mmCIF file of C-alpha atoms in Angstrom:
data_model
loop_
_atom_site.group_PDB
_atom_site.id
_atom_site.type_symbol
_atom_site.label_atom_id
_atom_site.label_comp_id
_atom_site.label_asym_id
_atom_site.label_seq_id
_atom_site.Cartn_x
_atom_site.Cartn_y
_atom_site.Cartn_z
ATOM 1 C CA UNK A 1 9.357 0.201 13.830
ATOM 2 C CA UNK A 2 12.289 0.725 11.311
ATOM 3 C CA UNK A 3 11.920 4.645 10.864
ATOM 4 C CA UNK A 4 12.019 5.691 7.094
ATOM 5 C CA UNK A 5 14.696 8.413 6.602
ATOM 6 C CA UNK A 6 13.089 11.863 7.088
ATOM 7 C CA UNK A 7 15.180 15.318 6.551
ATOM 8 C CA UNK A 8 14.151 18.680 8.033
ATOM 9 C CA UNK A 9 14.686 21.467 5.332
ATOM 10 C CA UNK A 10 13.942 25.482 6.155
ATOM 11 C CA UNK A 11 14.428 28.949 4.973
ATOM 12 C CA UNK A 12 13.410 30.827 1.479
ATOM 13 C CA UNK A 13 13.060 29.398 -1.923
ATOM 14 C CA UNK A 14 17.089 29.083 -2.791
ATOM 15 C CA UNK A 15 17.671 27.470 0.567
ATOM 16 C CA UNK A 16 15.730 25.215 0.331
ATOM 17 C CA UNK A 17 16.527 24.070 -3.138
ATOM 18 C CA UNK A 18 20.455 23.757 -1.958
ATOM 19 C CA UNK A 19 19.256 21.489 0.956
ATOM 20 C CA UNK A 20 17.655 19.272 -1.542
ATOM 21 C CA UNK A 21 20.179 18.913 -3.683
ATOM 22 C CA UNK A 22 22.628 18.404 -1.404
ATOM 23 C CA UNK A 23 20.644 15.532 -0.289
ATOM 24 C CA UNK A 24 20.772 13.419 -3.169
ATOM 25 C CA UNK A 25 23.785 14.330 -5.170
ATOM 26 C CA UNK A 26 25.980 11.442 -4.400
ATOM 27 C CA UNK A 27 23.145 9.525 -6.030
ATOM 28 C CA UNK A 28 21.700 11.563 -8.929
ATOM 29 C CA UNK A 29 24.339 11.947 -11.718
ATOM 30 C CA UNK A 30 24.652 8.083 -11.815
ATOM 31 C CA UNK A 31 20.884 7.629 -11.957
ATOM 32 C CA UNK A 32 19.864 9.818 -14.269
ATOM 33 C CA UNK A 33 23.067 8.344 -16.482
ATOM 34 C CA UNK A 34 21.237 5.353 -17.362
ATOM 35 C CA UNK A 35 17.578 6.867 -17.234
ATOM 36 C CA UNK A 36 15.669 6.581 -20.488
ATOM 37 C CA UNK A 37 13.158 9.317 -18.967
ATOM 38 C CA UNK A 38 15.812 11.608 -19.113
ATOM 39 C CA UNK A 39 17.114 10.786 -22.422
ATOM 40 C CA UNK A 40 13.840 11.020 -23.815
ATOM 41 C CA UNK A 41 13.062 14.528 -21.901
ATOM 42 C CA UNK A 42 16.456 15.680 -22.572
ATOM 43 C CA UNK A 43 15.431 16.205 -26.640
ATOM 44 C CA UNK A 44 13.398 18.818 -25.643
ATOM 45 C CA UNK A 45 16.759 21.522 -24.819
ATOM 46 C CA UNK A 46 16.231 24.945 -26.240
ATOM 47 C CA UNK A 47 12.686 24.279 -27.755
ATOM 48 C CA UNK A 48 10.086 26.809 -27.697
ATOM 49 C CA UNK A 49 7.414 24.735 -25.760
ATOM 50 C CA UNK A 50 10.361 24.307 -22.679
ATOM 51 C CA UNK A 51 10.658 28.002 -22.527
ATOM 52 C CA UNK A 52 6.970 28.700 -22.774
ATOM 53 C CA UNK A 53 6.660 26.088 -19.615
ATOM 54 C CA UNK A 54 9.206 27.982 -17.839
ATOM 55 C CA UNK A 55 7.673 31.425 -19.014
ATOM 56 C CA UNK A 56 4.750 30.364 -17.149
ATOM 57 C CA UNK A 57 6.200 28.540 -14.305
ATOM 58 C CA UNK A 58 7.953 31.965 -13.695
ATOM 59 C CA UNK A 59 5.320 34.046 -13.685
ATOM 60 C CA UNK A 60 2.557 32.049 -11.484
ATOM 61 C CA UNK A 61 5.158 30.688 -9.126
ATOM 62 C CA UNK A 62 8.667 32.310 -9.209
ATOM 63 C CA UNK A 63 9.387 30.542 -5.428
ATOM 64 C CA UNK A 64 9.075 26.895 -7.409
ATOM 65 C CA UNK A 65 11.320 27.684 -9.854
ATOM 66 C CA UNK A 66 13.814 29.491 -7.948
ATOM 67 C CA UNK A 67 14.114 26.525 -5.715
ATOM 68 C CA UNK A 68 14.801 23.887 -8.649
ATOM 69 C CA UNK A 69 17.572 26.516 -9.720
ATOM 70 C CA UNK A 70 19.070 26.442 -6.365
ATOM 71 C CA UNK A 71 18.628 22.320 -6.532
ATOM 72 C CA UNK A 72 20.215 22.536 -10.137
ATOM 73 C CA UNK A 73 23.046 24.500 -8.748
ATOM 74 C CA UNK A 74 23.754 22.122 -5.701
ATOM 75 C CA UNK A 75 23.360 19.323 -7.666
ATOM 76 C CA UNK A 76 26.222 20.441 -10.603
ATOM 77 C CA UNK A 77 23.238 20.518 -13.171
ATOM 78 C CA UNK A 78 22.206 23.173 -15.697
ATOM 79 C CA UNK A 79 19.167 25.041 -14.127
ATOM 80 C CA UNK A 80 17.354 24.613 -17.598
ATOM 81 C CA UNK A 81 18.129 21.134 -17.537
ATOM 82 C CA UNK A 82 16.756 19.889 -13.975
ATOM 83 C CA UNK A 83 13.794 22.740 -14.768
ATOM 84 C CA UNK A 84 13.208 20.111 -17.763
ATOM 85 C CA UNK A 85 12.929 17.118 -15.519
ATOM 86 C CA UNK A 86 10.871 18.934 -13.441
ATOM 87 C CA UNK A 87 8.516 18.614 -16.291
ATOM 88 C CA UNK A 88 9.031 15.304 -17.417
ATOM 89 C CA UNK A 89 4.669 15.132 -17.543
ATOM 90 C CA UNK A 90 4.643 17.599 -20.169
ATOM 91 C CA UNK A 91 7.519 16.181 -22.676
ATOM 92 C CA UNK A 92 7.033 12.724 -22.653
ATOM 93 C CA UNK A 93 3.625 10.887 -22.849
ATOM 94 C CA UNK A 94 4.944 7.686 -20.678
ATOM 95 C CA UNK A 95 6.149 9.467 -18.202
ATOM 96 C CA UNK A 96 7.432 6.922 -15.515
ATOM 97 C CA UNK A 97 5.339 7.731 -12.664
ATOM 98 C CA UNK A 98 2.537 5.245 -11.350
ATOM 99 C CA UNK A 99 0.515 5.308 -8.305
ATOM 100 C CA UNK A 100 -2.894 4.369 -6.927
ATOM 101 C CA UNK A 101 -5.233 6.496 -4.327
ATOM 102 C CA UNK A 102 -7.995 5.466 -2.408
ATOM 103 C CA UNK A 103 -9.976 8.103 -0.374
ATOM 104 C CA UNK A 104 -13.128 8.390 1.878
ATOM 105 C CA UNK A 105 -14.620 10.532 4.479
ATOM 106 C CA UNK A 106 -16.253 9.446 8.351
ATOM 107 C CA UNK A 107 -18.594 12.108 10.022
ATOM 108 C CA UNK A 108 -15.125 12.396 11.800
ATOM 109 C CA UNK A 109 -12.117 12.625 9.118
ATOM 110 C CA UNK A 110 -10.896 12.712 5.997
ATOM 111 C CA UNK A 111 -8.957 9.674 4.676
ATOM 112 C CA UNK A 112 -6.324 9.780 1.770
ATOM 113 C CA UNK A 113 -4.241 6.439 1.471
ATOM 114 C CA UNK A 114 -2.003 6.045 -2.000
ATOM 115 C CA UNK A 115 0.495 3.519 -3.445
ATOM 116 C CA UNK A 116 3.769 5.817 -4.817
ATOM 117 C CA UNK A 117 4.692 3.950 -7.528
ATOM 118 C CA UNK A 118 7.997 4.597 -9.538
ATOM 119 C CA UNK A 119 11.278 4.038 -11.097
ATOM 120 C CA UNK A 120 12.078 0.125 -9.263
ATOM 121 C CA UNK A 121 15.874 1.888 -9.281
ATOM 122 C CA UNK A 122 14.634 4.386 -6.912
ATOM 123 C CA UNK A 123 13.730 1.932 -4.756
ATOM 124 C CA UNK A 124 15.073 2.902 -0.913
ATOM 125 C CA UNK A 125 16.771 6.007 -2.360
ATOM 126 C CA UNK A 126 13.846 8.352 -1.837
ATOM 127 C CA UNK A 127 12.681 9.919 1.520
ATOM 128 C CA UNK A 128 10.609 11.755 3.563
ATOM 129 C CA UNK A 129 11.468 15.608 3.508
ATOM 130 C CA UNK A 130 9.692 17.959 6.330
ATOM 131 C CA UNK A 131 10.116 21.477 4.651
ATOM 132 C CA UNK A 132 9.316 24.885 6.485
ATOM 133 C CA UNK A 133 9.752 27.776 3.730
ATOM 134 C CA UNK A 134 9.694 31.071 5.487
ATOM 135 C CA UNK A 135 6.291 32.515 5.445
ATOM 136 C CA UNK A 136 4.544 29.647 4.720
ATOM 137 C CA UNK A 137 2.897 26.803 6.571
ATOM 138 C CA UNK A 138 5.177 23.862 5.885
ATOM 139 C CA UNK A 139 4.809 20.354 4.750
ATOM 140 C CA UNK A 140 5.988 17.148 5.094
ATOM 141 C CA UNK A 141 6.361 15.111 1.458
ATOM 142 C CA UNK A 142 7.348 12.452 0.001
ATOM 143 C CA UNK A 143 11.177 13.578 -2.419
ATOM 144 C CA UNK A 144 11.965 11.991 -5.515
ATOM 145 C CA UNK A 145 15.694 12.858 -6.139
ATOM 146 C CA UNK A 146 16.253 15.986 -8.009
ATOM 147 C CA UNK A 147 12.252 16.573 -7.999
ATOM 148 C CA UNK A 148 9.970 19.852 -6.342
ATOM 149 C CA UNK A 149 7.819 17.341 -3.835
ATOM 150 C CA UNK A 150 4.255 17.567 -3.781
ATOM 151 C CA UNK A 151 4.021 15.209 -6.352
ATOM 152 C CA UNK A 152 3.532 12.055 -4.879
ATOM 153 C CA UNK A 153 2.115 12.360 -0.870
ATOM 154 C CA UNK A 154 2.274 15.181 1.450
ATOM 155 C CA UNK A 155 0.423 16.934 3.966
ATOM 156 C CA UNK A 156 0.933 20.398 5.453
ATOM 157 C CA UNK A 157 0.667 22.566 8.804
ATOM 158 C CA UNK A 158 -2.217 23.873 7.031
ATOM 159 C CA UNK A 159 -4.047 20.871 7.591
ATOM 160 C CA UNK A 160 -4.046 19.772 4.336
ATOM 161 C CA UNK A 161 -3.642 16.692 2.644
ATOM 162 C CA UNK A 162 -2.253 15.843 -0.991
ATOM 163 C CA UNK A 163 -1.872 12.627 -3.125
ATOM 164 C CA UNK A 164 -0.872 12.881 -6.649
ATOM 165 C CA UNK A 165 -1.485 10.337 -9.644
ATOM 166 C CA UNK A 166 0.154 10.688 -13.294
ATOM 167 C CA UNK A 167 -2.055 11.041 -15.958
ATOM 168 C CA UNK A 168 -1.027 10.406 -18.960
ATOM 169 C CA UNK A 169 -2.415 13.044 -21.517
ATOM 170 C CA UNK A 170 -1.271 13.284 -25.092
ATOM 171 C CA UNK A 171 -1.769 17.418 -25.772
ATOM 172 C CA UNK A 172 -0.288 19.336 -23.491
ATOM 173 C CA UNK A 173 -0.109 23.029 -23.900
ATOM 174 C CA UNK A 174 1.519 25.942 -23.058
ATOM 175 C CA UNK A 175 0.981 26.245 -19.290
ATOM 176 C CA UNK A 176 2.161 25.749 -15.528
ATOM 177 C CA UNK A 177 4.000 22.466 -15.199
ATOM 178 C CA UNK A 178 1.569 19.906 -13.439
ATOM 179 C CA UNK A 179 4.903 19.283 -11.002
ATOM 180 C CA UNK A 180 5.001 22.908 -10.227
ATOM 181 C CA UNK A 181 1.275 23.184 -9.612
ATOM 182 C CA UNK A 182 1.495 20.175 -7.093
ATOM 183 C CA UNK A 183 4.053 21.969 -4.848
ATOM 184 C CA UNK A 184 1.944 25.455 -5.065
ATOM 185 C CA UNK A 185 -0.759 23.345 -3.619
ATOM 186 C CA UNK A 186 1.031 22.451 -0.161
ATOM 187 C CA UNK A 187 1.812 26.330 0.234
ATOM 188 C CA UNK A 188 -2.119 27.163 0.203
ATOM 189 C CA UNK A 189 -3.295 28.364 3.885
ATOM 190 C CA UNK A 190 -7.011 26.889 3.032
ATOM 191 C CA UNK A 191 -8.525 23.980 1.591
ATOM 192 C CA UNK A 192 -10.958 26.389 -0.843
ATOM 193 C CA UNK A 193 -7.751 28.114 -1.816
ATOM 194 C CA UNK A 194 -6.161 24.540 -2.717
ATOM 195 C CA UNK A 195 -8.992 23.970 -4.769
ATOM 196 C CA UNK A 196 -9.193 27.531 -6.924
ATOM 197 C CA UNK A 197 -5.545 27.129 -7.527
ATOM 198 C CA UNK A 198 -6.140 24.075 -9.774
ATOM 199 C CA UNK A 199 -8.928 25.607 -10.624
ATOM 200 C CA UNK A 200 -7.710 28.932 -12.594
ATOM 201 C CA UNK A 201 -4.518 27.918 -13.211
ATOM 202 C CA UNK A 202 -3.614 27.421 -16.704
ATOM 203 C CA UNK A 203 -2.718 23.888 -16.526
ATOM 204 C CA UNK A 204 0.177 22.797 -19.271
ATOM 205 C CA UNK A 205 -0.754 18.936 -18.495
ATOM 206 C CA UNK A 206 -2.226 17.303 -16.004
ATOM 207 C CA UNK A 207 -2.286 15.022 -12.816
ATOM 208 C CA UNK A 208 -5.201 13.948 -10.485
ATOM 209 C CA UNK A 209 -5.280 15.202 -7.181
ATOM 210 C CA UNK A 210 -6.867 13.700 -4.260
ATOM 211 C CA UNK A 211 -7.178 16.359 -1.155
ATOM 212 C CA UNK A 212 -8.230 16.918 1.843
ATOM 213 C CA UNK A 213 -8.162 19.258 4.583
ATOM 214 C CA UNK A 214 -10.896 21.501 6.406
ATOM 215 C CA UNK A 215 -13.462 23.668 5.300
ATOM 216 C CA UNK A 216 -14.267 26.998 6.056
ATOM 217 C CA UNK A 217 -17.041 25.884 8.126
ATOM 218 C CA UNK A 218 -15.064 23.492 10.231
ATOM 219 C CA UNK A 219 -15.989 20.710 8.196
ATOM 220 C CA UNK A 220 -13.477 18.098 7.149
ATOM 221 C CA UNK A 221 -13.880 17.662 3.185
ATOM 222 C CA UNK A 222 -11.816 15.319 0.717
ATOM 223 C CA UNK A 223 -11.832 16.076 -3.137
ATOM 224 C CA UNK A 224 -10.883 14.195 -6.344
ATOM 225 C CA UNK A 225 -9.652 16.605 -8.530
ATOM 226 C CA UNK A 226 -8.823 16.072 -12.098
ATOM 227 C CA UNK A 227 -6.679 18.954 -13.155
ATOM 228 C CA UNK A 228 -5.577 18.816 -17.002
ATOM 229 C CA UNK A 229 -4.861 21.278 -20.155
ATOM 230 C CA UNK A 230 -8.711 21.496 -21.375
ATOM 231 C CA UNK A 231 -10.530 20.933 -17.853
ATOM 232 C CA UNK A 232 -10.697 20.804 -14.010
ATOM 233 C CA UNK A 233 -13.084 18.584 -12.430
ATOM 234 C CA UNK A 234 -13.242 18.474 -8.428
ATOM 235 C CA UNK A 235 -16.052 15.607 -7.332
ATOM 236 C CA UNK A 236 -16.150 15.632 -3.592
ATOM 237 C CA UNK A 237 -15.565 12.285 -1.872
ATOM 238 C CA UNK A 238 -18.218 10.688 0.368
ATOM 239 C CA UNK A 239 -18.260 7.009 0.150
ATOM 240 C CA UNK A 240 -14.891 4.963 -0.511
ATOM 241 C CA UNK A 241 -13.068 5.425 -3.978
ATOM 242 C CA UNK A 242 -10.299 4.868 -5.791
ATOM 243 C CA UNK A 243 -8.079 6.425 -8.764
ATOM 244 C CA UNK A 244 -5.427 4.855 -10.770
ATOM 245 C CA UNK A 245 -3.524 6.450 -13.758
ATOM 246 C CA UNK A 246 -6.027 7.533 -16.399
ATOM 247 C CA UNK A 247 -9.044 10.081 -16.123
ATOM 248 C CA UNK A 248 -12.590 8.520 -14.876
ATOM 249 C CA UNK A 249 -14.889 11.774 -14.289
ATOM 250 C CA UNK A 250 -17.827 12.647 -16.598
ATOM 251 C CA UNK A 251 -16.443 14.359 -19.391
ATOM 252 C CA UNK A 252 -13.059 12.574 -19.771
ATOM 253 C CA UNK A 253 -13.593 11.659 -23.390
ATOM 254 C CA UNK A 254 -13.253 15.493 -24.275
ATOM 255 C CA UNK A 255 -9.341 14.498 -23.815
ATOM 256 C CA UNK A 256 -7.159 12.159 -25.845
ATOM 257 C CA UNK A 257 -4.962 10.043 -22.820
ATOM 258 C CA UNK A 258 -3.042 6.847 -22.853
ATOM 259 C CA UNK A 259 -4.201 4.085 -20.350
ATOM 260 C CA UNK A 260 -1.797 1.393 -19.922
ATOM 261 C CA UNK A 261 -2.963 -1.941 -18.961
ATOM 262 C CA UNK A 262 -1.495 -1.435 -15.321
ATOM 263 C CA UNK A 263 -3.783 1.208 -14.860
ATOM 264 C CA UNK A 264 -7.066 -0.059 -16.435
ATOM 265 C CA UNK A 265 -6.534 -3.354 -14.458
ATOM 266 C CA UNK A 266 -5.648 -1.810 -11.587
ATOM 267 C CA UNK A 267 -9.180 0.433 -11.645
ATOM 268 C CA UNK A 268 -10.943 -2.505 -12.574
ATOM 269 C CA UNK A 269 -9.549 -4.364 -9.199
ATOM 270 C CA UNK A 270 -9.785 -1.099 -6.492
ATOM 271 C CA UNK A 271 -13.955 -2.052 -8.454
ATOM 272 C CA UNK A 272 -14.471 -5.243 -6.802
ATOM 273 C CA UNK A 273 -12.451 -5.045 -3.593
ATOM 274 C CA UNK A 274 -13.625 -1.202 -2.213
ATOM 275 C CA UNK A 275 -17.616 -1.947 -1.593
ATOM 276 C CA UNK A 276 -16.849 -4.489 0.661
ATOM 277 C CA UNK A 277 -15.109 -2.160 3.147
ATOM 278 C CA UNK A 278 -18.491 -0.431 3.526
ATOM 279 C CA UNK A 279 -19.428 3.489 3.643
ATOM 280 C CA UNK A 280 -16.601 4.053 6.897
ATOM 281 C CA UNK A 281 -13.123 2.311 6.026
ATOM 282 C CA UNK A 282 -10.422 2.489 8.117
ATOM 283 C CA UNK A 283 -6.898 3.546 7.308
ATOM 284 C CA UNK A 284 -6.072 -0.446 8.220
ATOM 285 C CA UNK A 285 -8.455 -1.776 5.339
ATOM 286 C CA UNK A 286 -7.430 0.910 2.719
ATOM 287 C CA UNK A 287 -3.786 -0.013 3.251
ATOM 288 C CA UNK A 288 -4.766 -3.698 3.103
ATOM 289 C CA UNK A 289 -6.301 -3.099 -0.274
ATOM 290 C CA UNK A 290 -3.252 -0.880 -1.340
ATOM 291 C CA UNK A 291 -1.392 -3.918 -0.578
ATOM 292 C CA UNK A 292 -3.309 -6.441 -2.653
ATOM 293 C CA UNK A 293 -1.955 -8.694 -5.521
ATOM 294 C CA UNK A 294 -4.995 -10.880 -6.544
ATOM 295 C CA UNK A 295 -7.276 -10.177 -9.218
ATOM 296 C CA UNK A 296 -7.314 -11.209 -13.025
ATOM 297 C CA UNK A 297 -4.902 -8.719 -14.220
ATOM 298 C CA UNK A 298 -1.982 -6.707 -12.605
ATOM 299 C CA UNK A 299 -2.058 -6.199 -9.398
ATOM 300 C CA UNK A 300 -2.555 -2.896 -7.256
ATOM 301 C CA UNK A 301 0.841 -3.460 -5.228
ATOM 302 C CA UNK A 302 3.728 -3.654 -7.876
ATOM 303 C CA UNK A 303 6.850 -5.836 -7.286
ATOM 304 C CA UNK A 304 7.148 -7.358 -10.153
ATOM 305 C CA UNK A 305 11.105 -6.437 -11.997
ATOM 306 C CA UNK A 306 8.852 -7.193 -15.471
ATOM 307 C CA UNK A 307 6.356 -4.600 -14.554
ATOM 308 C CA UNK A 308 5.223 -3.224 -18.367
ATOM 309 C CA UNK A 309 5.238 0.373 -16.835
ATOM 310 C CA UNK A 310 8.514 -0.173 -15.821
ATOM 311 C CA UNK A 311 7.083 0.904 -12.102
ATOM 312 C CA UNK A 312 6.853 -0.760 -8.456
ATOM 313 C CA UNK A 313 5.593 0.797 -5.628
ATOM 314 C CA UNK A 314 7.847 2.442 -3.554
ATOM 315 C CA UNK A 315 5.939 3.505 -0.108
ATOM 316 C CA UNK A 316 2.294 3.135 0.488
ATOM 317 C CA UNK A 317 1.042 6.267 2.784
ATOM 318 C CA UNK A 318 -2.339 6.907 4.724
ATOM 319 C CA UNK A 319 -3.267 10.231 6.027
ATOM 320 C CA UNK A 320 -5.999 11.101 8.113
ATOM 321 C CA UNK A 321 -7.329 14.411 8.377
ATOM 322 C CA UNK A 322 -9.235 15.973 11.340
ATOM 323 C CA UNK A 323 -9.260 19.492 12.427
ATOM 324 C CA UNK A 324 -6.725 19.254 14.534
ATOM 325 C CA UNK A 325 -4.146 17.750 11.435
ATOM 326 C CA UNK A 326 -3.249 15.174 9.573
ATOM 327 C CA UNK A 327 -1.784 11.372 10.988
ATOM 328 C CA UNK A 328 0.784 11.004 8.435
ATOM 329 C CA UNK A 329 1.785 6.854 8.410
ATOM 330 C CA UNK A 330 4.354 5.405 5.732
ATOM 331 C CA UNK A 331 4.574 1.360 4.656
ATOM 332 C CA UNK A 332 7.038 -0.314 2.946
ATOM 333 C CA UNK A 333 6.932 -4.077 1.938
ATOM 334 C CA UNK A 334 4.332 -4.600 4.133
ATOM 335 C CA UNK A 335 5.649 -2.911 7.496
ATOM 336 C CA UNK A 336 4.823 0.744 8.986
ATOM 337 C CA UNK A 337 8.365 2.453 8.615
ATOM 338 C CA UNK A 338 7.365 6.055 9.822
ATOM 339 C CA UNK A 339 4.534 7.636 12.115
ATOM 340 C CA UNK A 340 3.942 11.728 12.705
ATOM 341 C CA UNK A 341 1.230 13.539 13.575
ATOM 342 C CA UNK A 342 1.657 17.044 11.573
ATOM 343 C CA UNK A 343 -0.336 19.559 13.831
ATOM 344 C CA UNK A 344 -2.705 22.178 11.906
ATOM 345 C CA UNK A 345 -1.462 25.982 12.461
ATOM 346 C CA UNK A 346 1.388 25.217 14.148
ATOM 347 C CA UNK A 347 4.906 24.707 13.769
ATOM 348 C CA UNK A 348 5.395 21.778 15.933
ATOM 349 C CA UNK A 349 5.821 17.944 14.567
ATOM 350 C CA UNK A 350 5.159 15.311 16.556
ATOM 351 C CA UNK A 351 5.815 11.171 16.407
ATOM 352 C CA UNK A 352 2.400 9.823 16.156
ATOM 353 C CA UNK A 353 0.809 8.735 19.779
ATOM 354 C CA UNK A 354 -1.250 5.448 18.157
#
């Protein structure tokens, strides 16, 4: 197995910003030189709605925002700048972030499995980060350069379990920064506590969030969550499903969103192929389905350099949650590139044993 790079990060808020920019700076300045994201977020400097998102950013999670300062400063970037990027969901409508989920749950486990689809530039540039922030119970995730993770795949000593799909919605408001809100998430101690967070907090945009972790009764539970400016709707997962990039629960129509073709098809597709895994998948048959390029319209795995989101998948993960953690596997093209087992309440990670 050709191990994906992985980076172990530790210490408060400003430490661990440094670490990650230190990690990618030889890459970033160049990147985000030619990226039309940025140019587009970039108009938004001084404006009243940035500050307001920082305003609130600041005063629900200070930690989040003190560690994209310290990235700023180790990457030679203006903190209000790279705090911009950080909330490229809110500024731009077609923001360039993909992805597909597919989730179920077995008397035994929870199962989250999810295509990260993004830039095609960013393709074997991105890594796996394993972060312990003092006081906290630490995660490993998935690190877009110059970007808080949590949003994209992650799970966390804490047992928990997070995978993150853009949404594209057309009001935002005055709020926490849906990028901000997905990192909060992997510093929660409970499952329940996940789930009020997205609950109460005032959202600025929005992002759906499939999670899983353990119950206070023991049990093993796995949520969608649709988390946006004007609602948050948590369904709990039973039998196999599947999310792609635009809003599905009852009451979506409240909500004005753009739904690119990529997305709709790819919906249509997870449709036909997920009832014939039956009510217990394993993580083998959601990854094959991940994987899939048939079907009438575009396909669920994105290679295409055309692709009219301007995205390709990246890394296809499947976690399994039990009480005892989360089995934390990574794909890329087609071949398993990283296996841990991240051990619930404890501080000890471990290459997986199957």
């Amino acid at each position: 197995m050709q191990e994906f790079k992985t980076f172990r990060l530790a210490g408060s808020p400003e430490a661990i910003g440094r670490q990650l920019g230190a990690l990618v700076k030889p890459i970033f300045a160049g990147y985000m030189a030619q990226s039309s994201a940025w140019q587009a977020v970039s108009r938004w400097r001084g404006s009243a709605f940035a500050q307001q998102l920082r305003a609130a950013a600041e005063r629900h999670f200070p930690d989040c925002v003190a560690e994209i300062d310290a990235m700023a400063e180790a990457l030679g970037w203006p903190a209000d700048d790279l705090f911009l990027w950080n909330c490229r969901g809110e500024l731009i409508h077609r923001s360039p972030d993909g992805c597909t989920t597919l989730a179920a749950r077995t008397p035994s486990a929870g199962l989250i499995a999810h295509n990260e689809d993004g830039d095609p530039r960013l393709l074997g540039r991105c890594c796996v980060v394993e972060v312990e922030p003092e006081g906290k119970p630490g995660f490993v995730s998935f690190y877009y350069p110059g970007s808080l993770p949590g949003h994209t795949f992650a799970a966390t000593r804490a047992g928990l379990a997070q995978a993150i799909n853009n949404v594209r919605i057309r009001e935002p408001r005055a709020g926490v920064p849906r990028m901000i809100l997905a990192r909060a998430v992997l510093d929660c101690a409970t499952l329940d506590e996940a789930l009020a967070l997205l609950r109460d907090t005032p959202r600025a945009s929005g992002f759906h969030h499939t999670i899983g972790g353990t119950d206070s009764t023991g049990d093993v539970r796995v949520y969608s969550v649709e988390a946006t400016a004007q609602r948050c709707s948590a369904v709990e997962v039973s039998a196999p499903s599947g999310h792609a990039n635009h809003l599905i629960h009852a009451g979506y129509e409240c909500e004005a969103q753009i739904v690119t073709d990529s997305s709709r098809d790819r919906q249509t597709r997870l449709a036909e192929l997920l009832p014939a895994l039956g009510a217990l998948p394993d993580g083998a048959a959601f990854v094959q389905v991940l994987q899939d390029r048939g079907g009438a319209g575009l396909p669920i795995f994105r290679d295409d350099p055309h692709d009219p989101d301007d995205e390709n998948t990246l890394a296809t993960a499947c976690m399994r949650i039990t009480p005892d953690g989360v089995a934390f596997d990574v794909w890329q093209g087609g071949a398993r590139v990283l296996g841990l087992h991240i051990d619930s309440n404890t501080r000890r990670l471990g290459s997986a044993t199957s």
